[in-house]
Amino acid sequence: MSELAAAFPKGFLWGASTAAHQNEGNNTLSDFWALEHLKGSSFSEVSGDTVDFYHRWKEDIDLLKSLGFNAFRFSIEWARIEPSRGEFSAASLAHYRRIIQYCLTQGIEPVITLHHFSSPLWFAKTGGWGSAEAADRFGDYVTAVAPILDGVTWVATINEPNIFAVMHQMSLVLQAPDPEAVIAQMGSTQDVVSGEAGINAFSMPEPKEEAAQTMLRAHARAREILHATTSAKVGWTVAVQSLVARPGCEEELPRYQRVWEDSYLESARDDDWVGVQAYTSQLVGPNGLEGAPEGAEVTQTGWAYRPDALGIALRRAWEVTGGTPMIVTENGIATNDDKRRIDYTTGALQGVSETIADGLDLRGYLHWTFIDNFEWVHAYQMTFGLVAVDRTTFERTPKPSAIWLGEVARTAGLSAGLIK
Ligand code: BGC
């Protein structure tokens, strides 16, 4: 029993993560909706209804609770709160307040993200994240949302600012008078960014320092507003890449860590907590970041199967932040083989329990994702969910992994044999 208590402390958050654009459906006033609908876009499908979380949130929270979880991460959609610049929707604010309130009354800890990749179309068209005013515009939205966060402990300002610093460039095409002509000329919306890569490909170009600075400013502004007006603990969720040097390339490693994650983690030294998100581990070789090694098992996304990535990421985040409390806000695997999802998550949780045993301050594990959802450019081809969904009837069916992980949550690791 003492080992159990040490491994997963009382109040440890066990749950799943989602994001508004990927789950709600019909996010019609957002930049991603516009991008998906451009002729020649590289999205394999439009998001459409997704899994209709906008109407089925209660059913999903009930299901999550019945499985044994005590926490749920979801995001608030800026485009719904501020559909036109300076016009705030009281109805949308009330909608999200109902979800928060329901979580609180059900004993489900809400972990709220204020920005998860998608932005309002008006914002994207008027300069978006490349504009000098981006941080202030984001601040106006955060100010409008703050009152509905009453009773919420965990708030993340921006999801994966280190990935988003590159990804936001996709929306630049929306500023052109004729975006489709630009796409026709360049090949696809991705070409605006990189010439080829998909959003989650590890061949993305490096984030520019300017974009990193915008993210840092927007985060600092949001933190200031939230600290002044709410009692929430404020942080952001960083994609920690679990980079490992190939033997002989140890000197190359710090440069990549610097560009991809350090400034975002260093900024979290001033935060109340930091979200750690990890899926795979990547080698840094003589020519830079490498893809999955030849012959390695890969997941649907083409990422190497590396359950140990999470432990590596947690230790790295802990070291760079100098000990900011952490929550795993995303970890999971895109696969059709649900048995492999259980194997992967068992391995990842082993890493989690070892970091706790070593004294790292870890407050929770939120699996990505609750329900198979809209996986950005790959749309519905990638299945990260613990729960399957029929996209015509929207009926949810928990996979064996959902039942297994719920049981792990209920028994704080005992049922998975994570605690000896
Ligand atoms: C993002 C999610 C995405 C997941 C899997 C993370 O980068 O926050 O939105 O679905 O990875 O690709």
Short mmCIF file of C-alpha atoms and ligand atoms in Angstrom, two decimals:
data_model
loop_
_atom_site.label_atom_id
_atom_site.label_comp_id
_atom_site.label_asym_id
_atom_site.label_seq_id
_atom_site.Cartn_x
_atom_site.Cartn_y
_atom_site.Cartn_z
CA MET A 1 0.00 0.00 0.00
CA SER A 2 2.78 2.46 0.80
CA GLU A 3 4.35 1.81 -2.60
CA LEU A 4 0.99 2.34 -4.25
CA ALA A 5 0.58 5.66 -2.48
CA ALA A 6 4.08 6.68 -3.50
CA ALA A 7 3.59 5.69 -7.11
CA PHE A 8 0.31 7.43 -7.80
CA PRO A 9 -0.40 10.04 -5.15
CA LYS A 10 -3.86 10.69 -3.81
CA GLY A 11 -5.75 13.00 -6.13
CA PHE A 12 -3.72 11.89 -9.17
CA LEU A 13 -5.65 12.87 -12.29
CA TRP A 14 -6.57 9.99 -14.56
CA GLY A 15 -8.38 10.83 -17.74
CA ALA A 16 -8.35 11.65 -21.39
CA SER A 17 -7.70 14.69 -23.56
CA THR A 18 -9.65 16.18 -26.44
CA ALA A 19 -9.69 19.41 -28.45
CA ALA A 20 -12.60 21.50 -29.68
CA HIS A 21 -11.93 21.50 -33.42
CA GLN A 22 -11.21 17.78 -33.40
CA ASN A 23 -14.36 16.81 -31.49
CA GLU A 24 -17.12 19.41 -31.51
CA GLY A 25 -18.05 19.52 -35.18
CA ASN A 26 -19.05 22.39 -37.43
CA ASN A 27 -16.48 24.84 -36.20
CA THR A 28 -17.45 26.98 -39.14
CA LEU A 29 -16.00 30.29 -38.03
CA SER A 30 -12.47 28.97 -37.56
CA ASP A 31 -9.41 29.17 -39.80
CA PHE A 32 -9.12 25.37 -39.98
CA TRP A 33 -12.66 25.04 -41.30
CA ALA A 34 -11.74 27.51 -44.04
CA LEU A 35 -8.48 25.68 -44.81
CA GLU A 36 -10.22 22.31 -45.03
CA HIS A 37 -12.68 23.69 -47.56
CA LEU A 38 -10.17 25.25 -49.93
CA LYS A 39 -9.92 23.54 -53.30
CA GLY A 40 -6.60 21.70 -53.40
CA SER A 41 -6.27 21.58 -49.62
CA SER A 42 -4.23 18.68 -48.29
CA PHE A 43 -6.84 17.70 -45.70
CA SER A 44 -7.95 14.23 -46.65
CA GLU A 45 -11.52 15.11 -45.53
CA VAL A 46 -13.30 18.07 -43.99
CA SER A 47 -13.96 17.93 -40.25
CA GLY A 48 -17.75 18.20 -40.68
CA ASP A 49 -19.65 16.98 -37.64
CA THR A 50 -16.56 15.27 -36.21
CA VAL A 51 -17.95 13.33 -33.23
CA ASP A 52 -20.60 15.94 -32.41
CA PHE A 53 -19.12 16.68 -29.00
CA TYR A 54 -20.75 20.11 -29.19
CA HIS A 55 -24.10 18.40 -28.51
CA ARG A 56 -22.95 15.13 -26.91
CA TRP A 57 -20.61 16.51 -24.22
CA LYS A 58 -22.79 15.26 -21.37
CA GLU A 59 -22.92 11.74 -22.75
CA ASP A 60 -19.13 11.77 -23.14
CA ILE A 61 -18.45 13.01 -19.62
CA ASP A 62 -20.86 10.38 -18.26
CA LEU A 63 -19.06 7.68 -20.24
CA LEU A 64 -15.64 8.89 -19.10
CA LYS A 65 -16.82 8.83 -15.50
CA SER A 66 -18.42 5.41 -15.80
CA LEU A 67 -15.14 4.01 -17.14
CA GLY A 68 -13.39 5.06 -13.92
CA PHE A 69 -11.66 8.33 -14.85
CA ASN A 70 -11.62 11.49 -12.74
CA ALA A 71 -10.32 14.11 -15.19
CA PHE A 72 -11.17 15.41 -18.64
CA ARG A 73 -9.23 17.80 -20.84
CA PHE A 74 -11.09 19.78 -23.46
CA SER A 75 -10.59 23.11 -25.15
CA ILE A 76 -12.64 26.25 -25.52
CA GLU A 77 -12.98 27.42 -29.10
CA TRP A 78 -12.00 31.06 -29.57
CA ALA A 79 -13.98 31.30 -32.83
CA ARG A 80 -17.20 30.45 -30.98
CA ILE A 81 -16.51 32.89 -28.14
CA GLU A 82 -15.47 35.77 -30.41
CA PRO A 83 -16.99 35.07 -33.84
CA SER A 84 -16.19 38.60 -35.02
CA ARG A 85 -13.51 40.83 -33.64
CA GLY A 86 -14.66 42.36 -30.37
CA GLU A 87 -18.06 40.59 -30.47
CA PHE A 88 -18.34 38.04 -27.70
CA SER A 89 -21.06 35.41 -27.69
CA ALA A 90 -22.86 35.12 -24.35
CA ALA A 91 -24.48 31.90 -25.57
CA SER A 92 -21.13 30.28 -26.34
CA LEU A 93 -19.71 31.33 -22.99
CA ALA A 94 -22.77 29.82 -21.32
CA HIS A 95 -22.32 26.62 -23.34
CA TYR A 96 -18.77 26.09 -22.07
CA ARG A 97 -19.75 27.11 -18.54
CA ARG A 98 -22.38 24.32 -18.58
CA ILE A 99 -19.71 21.77 -19.49
CA ILE A 100 -17.35 23.03 -16.77
CA GLN A 101 -20.15 23.07 -14.21
CA TYR A 102 -21.19 19.54 -15.12
CA CYS A 103 -17.62 18.26 -14.74
CA LEU A 104 -17.35 19.93 -11.34
CA THR A 105 -20.62 18.49 -10.07
CA GLN A 106 -19.71 15.02 -11.36
CA GLY A 107 -16.32 15.00 -9.62
CA ILE A 108 -14.50 15.16 -12.96
CA GLU A 109 -11.58 17.59 -12.85
CA PRO A 110 -11.78 19.81 -15.93
CA VAL A 111 -8.41 20.59 -17.52
CA ILE A 112 -9.10 23.45 -19.90
CA THR A 113 -7.08 24.48 -22.94
CA LEU A 114 -7.79 27.99 -24.21
CA HIS A 115 -6.19 27.54 -27.62
CA HIS A 116 -5.72 24.20 -29.37
CA PHE A 117 -4.40 25.01 -32.87
CA SER A 118 -7.55 26.61 -34.34
CA SER A 119 -8.20 30.37 -34.31
CA PRO A 120 -11.09 32.53 -35.53
CA LEU A 121 -11.14 33.10 -39.27
CA TRP A 122 -11.30 36.90 -38.78
CA PHE A 123 -8.10 36.69 -36.72
CA ALA A 124 -6.29 34.59 -39.34
CA LYS A 125 -7.37 36.94 -42.11
CA THR A 126 -6.17 40.03 -40.28
CA GLY A 127 -2.63 38.90 -39.59
CA GLY A 128 -3.22 35.94 -37.26
CA TRP A 129 -0.30 34.76 -35.17
CA GLY A 130 2.08 36.64 -37.44
CA SER A 131 0.59 39.97 -36.40
CA ALA A 132 2.27 42.22 -33.85
CA GLU A 133 -1.11 42.47 -32.13
CA ALA A 134 -1.60 38.70 -31.74
CA ALA A 135 -0.86 38.59 -28.01
CA ASP A 136 -3.27 41.44 -27.27
CA ARG A 137 -6.02 39.93 -29.39
CA PHE A 138 -5.57 36.61 -27.63
CA GLY A 139 -5.63 38.52 -24.36
CA ASP A 140 -9.05 40.03 -25.20
CA TYR A 141 -10.42 36.53 -25.72
CA VAL A 142 -8.86 35.25 -22.49
CA THR A 143 -10.38 38.20 -20.60
CA ALA A 144 -13.81 37.24 -21.95
CA VAL A 145 -13.39 33.59 -20.95
CA ALA A 146 -11.98 34.18 -17.45
CA PRO A 147 -15.38 34.56 -15.70
CA ILE A 148 -16.55 31.11 -16.80
CA LEU A 149 -13.46 29.47 -15.30
CA ASP A 150 -14.76 29.81 -11.78
CA GLY A 151 -13.88 26.62 -9.86
CA VAL A 152 -11.42 25.41 -12.52
CA THR A 153 -7.97 24.54 -11.19
CA TRP A 154 -6.00 23.62 -14.31
CA VAL A 155 -5.87 25.97 -17.29
CA ALA A 156 -3.50 25.66 -20.25
CA THR A 157 -3.16 28.78 -22.36
CA ILE A 158 -1.80 27.43 -25.67
CA ASN A 159 -1.47 23.83 -26.84
CA GLU A 160 1.96 22.84 -28.12
CA PRO A 161 3.27 26.35 -28.76
CA ASN A 162 6.45 24.77 -30.11
CA ILE A 163 4.57 22.92 -32.86
CA PHE A 164 2.07 25.71 -33.37
CA ALA A 165 4.90 28.20 -33.96
CA VAL A 166 5.33 26.38 -37.29
CA MET A 167 1.83 25.15 -37.91
CA HIS A 168 0.12 28.54 -37.67
CA GLN A 169 1.76 29.43 -40.98
CA MET A 170 -0.78 27.21 -42.74
CA SER A 171 -3.33 29.95 -42.14
CA LEU A 172 -1.23 32.61 -43.86
CA VAL A 173 -2.79 31.51 -47.14
CA LEU A 174 -6.14 32.80 -45.87
CA GLN A 175 -4.79 36.36 -46.05
CA ALA A 176 -4.37 36.13 -49.82
CA PRO A 177 -7.17 37.67 -51.93
CA ASP A 178 -7.54 34.33 -53.70
CA PRO A 179 -6.22 31.53 -51.44
CA GLU A 180 -7.12 28.79 -53.92
CA ALA A 181 -4.98 30.41 -56.59
CA VAL A 182 -2.08 30.41 -54.14
CA ILE A 183 -2.64 26.72 -53.41
CA ALA A 184 -2.90 25.88 -57.10
CA GLN A 185 0.42 27.57 -57.62
CA MET A 186 2.15 26.04 -54.62
CA GLY A 187 0.64 22.56 -54.50
CA SER A 188 -1.25 22.44 -51.22
CA THR A 189 -1.86 24.32 -47.98
CA GLN A 190 1.10 22.49 -46.48
CA ASP A 191 3.38 23.95 -49.07
CA VAL A 192 2.89 27.33 -47.52
CA VAL A 193 4.75 25.92 -44.55
CA SER A 194 7.23 23.38 -45.67
CA GLY A 195 6.92 22.31 -49.24
CA GLU A 196 5.72 18.85 -48.30
CA ALA A 197 5.20 17.87 -44.67
CA GLY A 198 1.94 17.06 -42.95
CA ILE A 199 1.16 18.85 -39.72
CA ASN A 200 2.53 16.19 -37.48
CA ALA A 201 5.42 15.11 -39.65
CA PHE A 202 8.73 15.45 -37.96
CA SER A 203 10.18 16.92 -41.09
CA MET A 204 8.57 20.24 -40.28
CA PRO A 205 10.76 23.29 -40.75
CA GLU A 206 12.19 24.73 -37.56
CA PRO A 207 10.09 27.34 -35.79
CA LYS A 208 11.31 30.85 -36.40
CA GLU A 209 12.46 32.82 -33.39
CA GLU A 210 9.86 35.51 -34.14
CA ALA A 211 7.01 32.99 -33.93
CA ALA A 212 8.40 31.61 -30.69
CA GLN A 213 8.45 35.12 -29.25
CA THR A 214 4.80 35.66 -30.24
CA MET A 215 3.78 32.45 -28.46
CA LEU A 216 5.74 33.47 -25.36
CA ARG A 217 4.16 36.93 -25.31
CA ALA A 218 0.64 35.57 -25.77
CA HIS A 219 1.19 33.05 -23.00
CA ALA A 220 2.57 35.68 -20.61
CA ARG A 221 -0.39 37.98 -21.35
CA ALA A 222 -2.91 35.19 -20.75
CA ARG A 223 -1.19 34.13 -17.54
CA GLU A 224 -1.27 37.69 -16.25
CA ILE A 225 -5.00 38.00 -16.97
CA LEU A 226 -5.86 34.62 -15.47
CA HIS A 227 -3.80 35.20 -12.34
CA ALA A 228 -5.49 38.55 -11.81
CA THR A 229 -9.05 37.34 -12.39
CA THR A 230 -9.26 33.62 -11.51
CA SER A 231 -7.86 31.18 -8.99
CA ALA A 232 -6.72 28.80 -11.74
CA LYS A 233 -3.26 27.30 -11.92
CA VAL A 234 -1.92 28.42 -15.26
CA GLY A 235 0.45 26.65 -17.62
CA TRP A 236 0.78 25.51 -21.19
CA THR A 237 1.22 22.13 -22.84
CA VAL A 238 4.51 21.48 -24.59
CA ALA A 239 5.28 18.76 -27.16
CA VAL A 240 8.44 17.34 -25.64
CA GLN A 241 10.16 15.46 -28.43
CA SER A 242 12.19 12.99 -26.33
CA LEU A 243 15.24 13.66 -28.47
CA VAL A 244 18.15 11.30 -28.03
CA ALA A 245 21.62 11.72 -29.59
CA ARG A 246 22.99 9.02 -31.84
CA PRO A 247 26.30 7.90 -30.41
CA GLY A 248 28.88 10.41 -31.57
CA CYS A 249 26.26 13.15 -32.11
CA GLU A 250 25.99 14.29 -28.50
CA GLU A 251 27.13 17.77 -29.40
CA GLU A 252 24.34 18.22 -31.95
CA LEU A 253 21.58 17.44 -29.48
CA PRO A 254 21.41 20.73 -27.52
CA ARG A 255 20.88 22.77 -30.69
CA TYR A 256 17.72 20.82 -31.55
CA GLN A 257 16.48 20.86 -27.99
CA ARG A 258 17.02 24.61 -27.93
CA VAL A 259 15.05 25.27 -31.12
CA TRP A 260 12.23 22.83 -30.47
CA GLU A 261 11.55 22.97 -26.77
CA ASP A 262 13.81 24.84 -24.39
CA SER A 263 12.39 28.36 -24.51
CA TYR A 264 8.86 26.96 -24.07
CA LEU A 265 9.91 24.87 -21.08
CA GLU A 266 12.06 27.65 -19.62
CA SER A 267 9.04 29.94 -19.73
CA ALA A 268 7.19 27.32 -17.68
CA ARG A 269 9.53 28.04 -14.77
CA ASP A 270 7.22 30.96 -14.01
CA ASP A 271 4.09 28.85 -14.46
CA ASP A 272 2.04 26.93 -11.91
CA TRP A 273 2.29 23.72 -13.93
CA VAL A 274 3.34 22.42 -17.30
CA GLY A 275 1.63 19.92 -19.59
CA VAL A 276 3.95 17.32 -21.07
CA GLN A 277 2.93 15.71 -24.37
CA ALA A 278 4.92 12.84 -25.83
CA TYR A 279 4.25 10.14 -28.40
CA THR A 280 7.59 8.99 -29.75
CA SER A 281 11.30 9.51 -29.36
CA GLN A 282 13.51 10.81 -32.13
CA LEU A 283 17.18 10.40 -32.80
CA VAL A 284 19.42 13.33 -33.56
CA GLY A 285 22.06 12.20 -36.04
CA PRO A 286 24.79 13.87 -38.09
CA ASN A 287 22.15 15.31 -40.45
CA GLY A 288 19.77 16.45 -37.76
CA LEU A 289 16.43 14.98 -36.66
CA GLU A 290 15.82 11.48 -37.95
CA GLY A 291 12.57 9.68 -38.73
CA ALA A 292 11.76 6.20 -37.45
CA PRO A 293 14.80 3.92 -37.84
CA GLU A 294 14.77 1.35 -40.67
CA GLY A 295 12.76 -1.71 -39.70
CA ALA A 296 11.32 -0.14 -36.52
CA GLU A 297 7.67 -0.73 -35.67
CA VAL A 298 5.74 2.37 -36.64
CA THR A 299 2.25 3.54 -35.78
CA GLN A 300 -0.40 4.83 -38.23
CA THR A 301 1.25 8.25 -38.11
CA GLY A 302 4.61 6.77 -39.17
CA TRP A 303 6.12 7.48 -35.76
CA ALA A 304 8.34 4.88 -34.12
CA TYR A 305 6.55 2.80 -31.46
CA ARG A 306 8.27 4.16 -28.34
CA PRO A 307 6.35 3.75 -25.08
CA ASP A 308 9.49 4.92 -23.27
CA ALA A 309 9.21 8.38 -24.89
CA LEU A 310 6.97 9.64 -22.10
CA GLY A 311 9.46 8.90 -19.31
CA ILE A 312 12.23 10.59 -21.31
CA ALA A 313 10.01 13.64 -21.90
CA LEU A 314 8.99 13.97 -18.25
CA ARG A 315 12.59 13.88 -17.06
CA ARG A 316 13.62 16.46 -19.65
CA ALA A 317 10.73 18.81 -18.80
CA TRP A 318 11.51 18.48 -15.10
CA GLU A 319 15.16 19.32 -15.68
CA VAL A 320 14.56 22.36 -17.91
CA THR A 321 11.71 23.83 -15.88
CA GLY A 322 13.67 23.30 -12.71
CA GLY A 323 10.84 21.45 -11.05
CA THR A 324 7.51 22.90 -12.24
CA PRO A 325 4.67 20.48 -11.36
CA MET A 326 3.71 18.43 -14.40
CA ILE A 327 0.63 16.78 -15.87
CA VAL A 328 0.84 14.42 -18.82
CA THR A 329 -1.70 16.19 -21.02
CA GLU A 330 -1.22 13.95 -24.07
CA ASN A 331 0.21 10.51 -24.71
CA GLY A 332 -1.17 7.84 -26.95
CA ILE A 333 -0.86 5.88 -30.16
CA ALA A 334 -2.58 5.88 -33.53
CA THR A 335 -3.39 2.25 -34.21
CA ASN A 336 -6.16 -0.10 -35.29
CA ASP A 337 -4.73 -2.73 -33.00
CA ASP A 338 -6.26 -1.93 -29.64
CA LYS A 339 -4.16 -4.59 -27.92
CA ARG A 340 -1.08 -2.61 -29.03
CA ARG A 341 -2.64 0.53 -27.49
CA ILE A 342 -2.77 -1.28 -24.17
CA ASP A 343 0.85 -2.45 -24.55
CA TYR A 344 1.99 1.06 -25.44
CA THR A 345 0.14 2.68 -22.57
CA THR A 346 1.38 0.07 -20.11
CA GLY A 347 4.94 0.92 -21.15
CA ALA A 348 4.28 4.65 -20.92
CA LEU A 349 2.72 4.32 -17.46
CA GLN A 350 5.69 2.30 -16.30
CA GLY A 351 7.83 5.33 -17.17
CA VAL A 352 5.35 7.55 -15.33
CA SER A 353 5.45 5.47 -12.15
CA GLU A 354 9.26 5.44 -12.22
CA THR A 355 9.44 9.22 -12.49
CA ILE A 356 7.10 9.56 -9.51
CA ALA A 357 9.18 7.09 -7.53
CA ASP A 358 12.22 9.25 -8.36
CA GLY A 359 10.52 12.27 -6.81
CA LEU A 360 9.26 14.17 -9.88
CA ASP A 361 6.10 16.12 -9.13
CA LEU A 362 3.59 14.62 -11.52
CA ARG A 363 -0.10 15.33 -10.99
CA GLY A 364 -1.88 13.33 -13.65
CA TYR A 365 -2.02 11.26 -16.82
CA LEU A 366 -4.46 12.26 -19.57
CA HIS A 367 -4.49 9.93 -22.54
CA TRP A 368 -4.78 11.24 -26.10
CA THR A 369 -7.51 10.78 -26.97
CA PHE A 370 -10.92 9.90 -25.60
CA ILE A 371 -12.75 9.19 -28.87
CA ASP A 372 -11.42 8.58 -32.39
CA ASN A 373 -11.57 12.10 -33.76
CA PHE A 374 -10.50 14.50 -36.50
CA GLU A 375 -6.75 14.09 -36.76
CA TRP A 376 -6.04 17.34 -38.65
CA VAL A 377 -4.78 16.75 -42.22
CA HIS A 378 -5.23 13.00 -41.81
CA ALA A 379 -8.87 13.55 -40.86
CA TYR A 380 -10.48 10.28 -39.77
CA GLN A 381 -7.86 7.84 -41.00
CA MET A 382 -5.89 7.80 -37.77
CA THR A 383 -7.43 6.26 -34.70
CA PHE A 384 -5.96 7.49 -31.42
CA GLY A 385 -9.16 6.93 -29.41
CA LEU A 386 -9.97 4.80 -26.41
CA VAL A 387 -13.55 4.86 -27.66
CA ALA A 388 -14.76 4.11 -31.20
CA VAL A 389 -17.53 6.12 -32.81
CA ASP A 390 -20.00 5.50 -35.58
CA ARG A 391 -19.78 8.77 -37.49
CA THR A 392 -23.31 8.47 -38.84
CA THR A 393 -25.21 7.66 -35.65
CA PHE A 394 -22.48 9.07 -33.34
CA GLU A 395 -22.86 6.02 -31.16
CA ARG A 396 -19.85 5.57 -28.89
CA THR A 397 -18.33 2.14 -28.19
CA PRO A 398 -15.56 1.86 -25.61
CA LYS A 399 -12.64 -0.23 -26.87
CA PRO A 400 -11.02 -2.79 -24.54
CA SER A 401 -8.26 -0.19 -23.93
CA ALA A 402 -10.83 2.22 -22.47
CA ILE A 403 -12.08 -0.41 -20.08
CA TRP A 404 -8.52 -1.41 -19.20
CA LEU A 405 -7.29 2.17 -18.62
CA GLY A 406 -10.40 2.99 -16.60
CA GLU A 407 -9.60 0.01 -14.40
CA VAL A 408 -5.99 1.20 -14.05
CA ALA A 409 -7.37 4.59 -12.97
CA ARG A 410 -9.79 3.03 -10.49
CA THR A 411 -7.04 0.92 -8.91
CA ALA A 412 -4.28 3.56 -9.29
CA GLY A 413 -2.08 1.27 -11.33
CA LEU A 414 -2.58 -1.94 -9.41
CA SER A 415 -4.58 -3.70 -12.08
CA ALA A 416 -1.92 -3.10 -14.73
CA GLY A 417 0.76 -4.50 -12.48
CA LEU A 418 2.51 -1.12 -12.54
CA ILE A 419 2.80 -1.21 -8.79
CA LYS A 420 4.50 -4.23 -7.34
C1 BGC B 1 -1.97 17.55 -30.76
C2 BGC B 1 -3.28 16.85 -31.05
C3 BGC B 1 -3.06 15.75 -32.07
C4 BGC B 1 -2.08 14.74 -31.47
C5 BGC B 1 -1.81 13.52 -32.34
C6 BGC B 1 -0.77 16.64 -30.68
O1 BGC B 1 0.24 17.22 -31.41
O2 BGC B 1 -2.07 18.37 -29.63
O3 BGC B 1 -4.19 17.80 -31.49
O4 BGC B 1 -4.24 15.13 -32.45
O5 BGC B 1 -0.85 15.38 -31.24
O6 BGC B 1 -1.26 13.88 -33.55
#
